[in-house]
Coordinates of C-alpha atoms in Angstrom, one line a residue:
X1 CA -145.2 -110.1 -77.8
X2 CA -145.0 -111.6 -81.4
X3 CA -147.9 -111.6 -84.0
X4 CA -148.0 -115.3 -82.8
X5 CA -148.7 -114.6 -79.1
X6 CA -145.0 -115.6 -77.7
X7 CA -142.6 -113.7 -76.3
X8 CA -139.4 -113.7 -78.7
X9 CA -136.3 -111.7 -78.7
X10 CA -136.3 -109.9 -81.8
X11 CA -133.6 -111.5 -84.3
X12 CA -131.7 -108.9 -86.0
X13 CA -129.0 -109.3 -89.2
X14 CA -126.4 -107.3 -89.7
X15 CA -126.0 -107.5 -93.9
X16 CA -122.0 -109.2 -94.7
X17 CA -121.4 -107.3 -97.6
X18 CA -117.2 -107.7 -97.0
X19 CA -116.7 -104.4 -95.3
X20 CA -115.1 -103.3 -92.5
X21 CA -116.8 -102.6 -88.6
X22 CA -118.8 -105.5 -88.7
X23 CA -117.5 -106.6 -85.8
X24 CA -117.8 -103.8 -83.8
X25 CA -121.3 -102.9 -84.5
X26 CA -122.2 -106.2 -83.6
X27 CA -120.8 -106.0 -80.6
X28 CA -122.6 -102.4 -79.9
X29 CA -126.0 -104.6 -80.9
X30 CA -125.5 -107.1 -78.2
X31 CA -124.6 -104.7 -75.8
X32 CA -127.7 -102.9 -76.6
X33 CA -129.9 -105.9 -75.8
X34 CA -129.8 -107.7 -79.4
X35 CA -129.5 -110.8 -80.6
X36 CA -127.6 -110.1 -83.6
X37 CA -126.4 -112.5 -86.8
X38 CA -123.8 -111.3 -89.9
X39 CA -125.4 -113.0 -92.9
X40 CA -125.8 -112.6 -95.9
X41 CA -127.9 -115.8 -96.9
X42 CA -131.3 -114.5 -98.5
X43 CA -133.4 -116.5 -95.5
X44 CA -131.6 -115.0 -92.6
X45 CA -132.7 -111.5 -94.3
X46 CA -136.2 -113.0 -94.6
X47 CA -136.6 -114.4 -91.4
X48 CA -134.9 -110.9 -89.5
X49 CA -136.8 -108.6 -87.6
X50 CA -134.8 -106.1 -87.7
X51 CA -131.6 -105.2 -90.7
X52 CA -128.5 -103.6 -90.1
X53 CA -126.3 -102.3 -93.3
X54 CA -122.7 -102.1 -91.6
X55 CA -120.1 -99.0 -92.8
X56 CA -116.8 -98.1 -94.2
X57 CA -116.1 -99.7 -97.6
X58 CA -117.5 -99.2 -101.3
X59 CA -120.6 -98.2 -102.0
X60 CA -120.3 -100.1 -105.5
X61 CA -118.6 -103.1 -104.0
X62 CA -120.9 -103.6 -101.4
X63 CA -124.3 -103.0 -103.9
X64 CA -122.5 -105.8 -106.7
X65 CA -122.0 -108.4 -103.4
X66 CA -125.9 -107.5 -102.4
X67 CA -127.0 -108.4 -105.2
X68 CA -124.8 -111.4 -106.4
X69 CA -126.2 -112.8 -103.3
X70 CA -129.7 -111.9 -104.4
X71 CA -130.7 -109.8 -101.4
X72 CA -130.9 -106.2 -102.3
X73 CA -134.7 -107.1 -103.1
X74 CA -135.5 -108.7 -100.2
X75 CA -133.9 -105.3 -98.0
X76 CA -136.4 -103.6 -100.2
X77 CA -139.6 -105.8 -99.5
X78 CA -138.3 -106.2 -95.7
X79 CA -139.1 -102.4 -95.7
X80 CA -142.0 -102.6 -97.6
X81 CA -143.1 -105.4 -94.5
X82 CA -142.6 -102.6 -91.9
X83 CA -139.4 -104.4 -91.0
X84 CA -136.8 -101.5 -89.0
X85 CA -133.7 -100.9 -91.6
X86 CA -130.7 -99.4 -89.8
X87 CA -127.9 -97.6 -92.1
X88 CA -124.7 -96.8 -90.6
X89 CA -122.4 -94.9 -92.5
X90 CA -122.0 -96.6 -96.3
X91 CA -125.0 -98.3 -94.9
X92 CA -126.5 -94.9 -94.3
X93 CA -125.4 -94.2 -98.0
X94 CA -126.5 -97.3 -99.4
X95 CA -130.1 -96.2 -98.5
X96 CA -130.6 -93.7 -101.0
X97 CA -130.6 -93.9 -105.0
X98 CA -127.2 -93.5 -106.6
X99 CA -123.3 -92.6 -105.7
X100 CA -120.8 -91.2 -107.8
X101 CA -118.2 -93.7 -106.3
X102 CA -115.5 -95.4 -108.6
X103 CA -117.8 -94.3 -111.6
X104 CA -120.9 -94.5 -110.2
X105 CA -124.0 -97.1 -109.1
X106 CA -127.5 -97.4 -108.2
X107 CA -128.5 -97.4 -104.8
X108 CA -131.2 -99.2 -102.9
X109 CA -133.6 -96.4 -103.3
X110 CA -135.6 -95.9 -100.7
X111 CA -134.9 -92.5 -99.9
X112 CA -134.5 -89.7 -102.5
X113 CA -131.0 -88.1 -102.5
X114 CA -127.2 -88.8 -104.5
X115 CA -124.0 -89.9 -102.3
X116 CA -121.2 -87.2 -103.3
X117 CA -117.8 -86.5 -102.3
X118 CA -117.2 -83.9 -99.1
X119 CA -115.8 -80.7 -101.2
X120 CA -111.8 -81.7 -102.1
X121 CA -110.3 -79.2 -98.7
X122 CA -113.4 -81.2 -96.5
X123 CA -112.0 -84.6 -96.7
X124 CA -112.0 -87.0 -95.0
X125 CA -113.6 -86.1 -92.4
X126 CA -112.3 -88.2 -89.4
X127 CA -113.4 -86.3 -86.6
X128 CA -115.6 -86.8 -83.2
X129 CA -118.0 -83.6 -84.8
X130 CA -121.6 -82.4 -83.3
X131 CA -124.9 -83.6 -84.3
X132 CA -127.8 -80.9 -84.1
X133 CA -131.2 -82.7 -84.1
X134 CA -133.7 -81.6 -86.6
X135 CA -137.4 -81.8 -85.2
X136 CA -138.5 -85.3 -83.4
X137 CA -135.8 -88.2 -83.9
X138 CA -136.1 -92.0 -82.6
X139 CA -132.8 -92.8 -83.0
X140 CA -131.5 -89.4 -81.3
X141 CA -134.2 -89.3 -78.6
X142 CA -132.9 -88.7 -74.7
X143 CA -129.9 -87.2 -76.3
X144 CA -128.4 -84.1 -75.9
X145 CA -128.8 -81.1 -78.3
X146 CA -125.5 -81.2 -80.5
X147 CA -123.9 -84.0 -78.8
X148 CA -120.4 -85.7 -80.2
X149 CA -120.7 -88.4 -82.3
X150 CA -117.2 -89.8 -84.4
X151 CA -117.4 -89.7 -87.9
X152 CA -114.9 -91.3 -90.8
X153 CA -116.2 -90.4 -94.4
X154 CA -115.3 -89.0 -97.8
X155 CA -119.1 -89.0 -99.1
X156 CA -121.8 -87.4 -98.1
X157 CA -125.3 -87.6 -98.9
X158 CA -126.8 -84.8 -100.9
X159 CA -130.7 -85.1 -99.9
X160 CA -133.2 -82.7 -98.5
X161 CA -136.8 -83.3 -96.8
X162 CA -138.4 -84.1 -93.8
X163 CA -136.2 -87.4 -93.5
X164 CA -133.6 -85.0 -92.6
X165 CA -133.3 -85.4 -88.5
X166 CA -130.1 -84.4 -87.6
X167 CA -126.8 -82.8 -89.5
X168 CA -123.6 -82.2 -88.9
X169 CA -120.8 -79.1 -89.7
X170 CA -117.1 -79.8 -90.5
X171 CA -115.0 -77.3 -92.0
X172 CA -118.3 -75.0 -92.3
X173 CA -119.4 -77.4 -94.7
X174 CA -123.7 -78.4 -93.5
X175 CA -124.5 -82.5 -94.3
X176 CA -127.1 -84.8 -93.5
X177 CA -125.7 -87.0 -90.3
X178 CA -129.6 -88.5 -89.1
X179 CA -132.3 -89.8 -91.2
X180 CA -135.3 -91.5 -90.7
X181 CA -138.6 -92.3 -92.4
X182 CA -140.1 -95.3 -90.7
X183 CA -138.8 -98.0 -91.1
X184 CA -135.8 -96.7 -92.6
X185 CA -133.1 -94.9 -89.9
X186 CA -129.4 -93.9 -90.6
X187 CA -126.6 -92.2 -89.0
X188 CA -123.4 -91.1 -91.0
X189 CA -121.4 -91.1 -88.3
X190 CA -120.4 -94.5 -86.6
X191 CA -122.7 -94.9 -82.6
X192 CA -120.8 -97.8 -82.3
X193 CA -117.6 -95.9 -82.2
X194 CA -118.8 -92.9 -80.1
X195 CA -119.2 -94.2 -76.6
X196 CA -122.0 -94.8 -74.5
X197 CA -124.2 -91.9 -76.2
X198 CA -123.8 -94.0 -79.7
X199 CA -124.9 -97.5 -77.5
X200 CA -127.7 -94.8 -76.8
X201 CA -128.7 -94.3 -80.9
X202 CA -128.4 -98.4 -80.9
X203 CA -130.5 -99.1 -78.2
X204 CA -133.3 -96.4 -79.6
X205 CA -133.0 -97.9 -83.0
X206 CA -133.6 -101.8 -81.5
X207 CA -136.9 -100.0 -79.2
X208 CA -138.2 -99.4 -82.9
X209 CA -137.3 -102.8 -83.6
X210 CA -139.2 -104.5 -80.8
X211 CA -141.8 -101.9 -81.0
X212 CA -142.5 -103.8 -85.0
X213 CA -142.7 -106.9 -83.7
X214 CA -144.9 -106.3 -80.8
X215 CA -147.3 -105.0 -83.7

């Protein structure tokens, strides 16, 4: 049920920033119950109940075509709203202040922490790799302790706190793979690439999503 008192399928965006696995994570979306749009016109991010920041790319690139289109503000004010932001890999990244990518840039800041390169003999790490939940987690809830999820990544994001819900060990090397702090959720590895348990972190995600709009 809306604010308005009608029943409405909650509209999600996921952000075309001009990276790769759009496609894909659409395609998880709908199969989790979504009705999904790529945009990246400033009134589809207004008008979305729900935002989705895709992976694999440049964490600069995709920042300089956010805000050439003039949306990274309205990401920010859509969480300010109470609106469910969902980062998935670079989306995850994109989440948090800076990166020292190709020179560095500024992220979108809404969590505290600095996107850094996996130690040289880590990387990449392309790899299906367990996920150990940290404490309560929407986005890994009815999932198995230290289940598989598959994971492509050079960076990692160096951040510590409660937002922390789940990490991951390659090569001995600890990193955050879960974070949330309502409304904003992200996974470092890639659910729509890891079967039916990653259509499982999708579907939780949209829950939280229709759960806001209920409200």
């Amino acid at each position: 049920m809306s604010k308005r008192g009608l029943l409405v399928q909650p509209r999600v965006v996921v952000v075309d920033y001009g990276v790769g696995n759009r496609f894909s994570i659409i395609g998880g979306l709908r199969r989790a119950g979504a009705t999904v749009t790529l945009s990246r016109r400033p009134e589809d991010i207004r008008n979305a109940d729900g935002i989705v920041l895709p992976g694999v790319g440049s964490f600069p690139a995709a920042m300089r075509i956010m805000e050439e289109a003039g949306i990274v503000d309205l990401v920010v004010d859509a969480v300010k709203e109470g609106r469910p932001l969902l980062g998935i890999c670079l989306g995850m990244q994109l989440l948090f202040e800076e990166s020292v990518e190709w020179g560095g840039s500024r992220g979108l800041g809404l969590l505290p922490g600095r996107v850094v390169q996996l130690p040289t003999w880590r990387k990449p790490h392309m790899a299906w790799t367990r996920v150990w939940r940290v404490g309560d987690s929407k986005l890994l809830k009815s999932i198995d302790y230290g289940e598989y999820f598959y994971f492509a990544h050079s960076f990692y994001v160096d951040t510590r706190g409660e937002h922390v819900k789940g990490y991951a060990v390659h090569s001995g090397f600890r990193f955050p793979a879960v974070v949330e702090k309502h409304p904003v959720y992200g996974t470092q590895f890639h659910p729509e690439k890891s079967g039916h348990t990653g259509l499982k972190v999708l579907r939780n995600w949209f829950s939280v999503v229709e759960e806001a709009v209920r409200r």
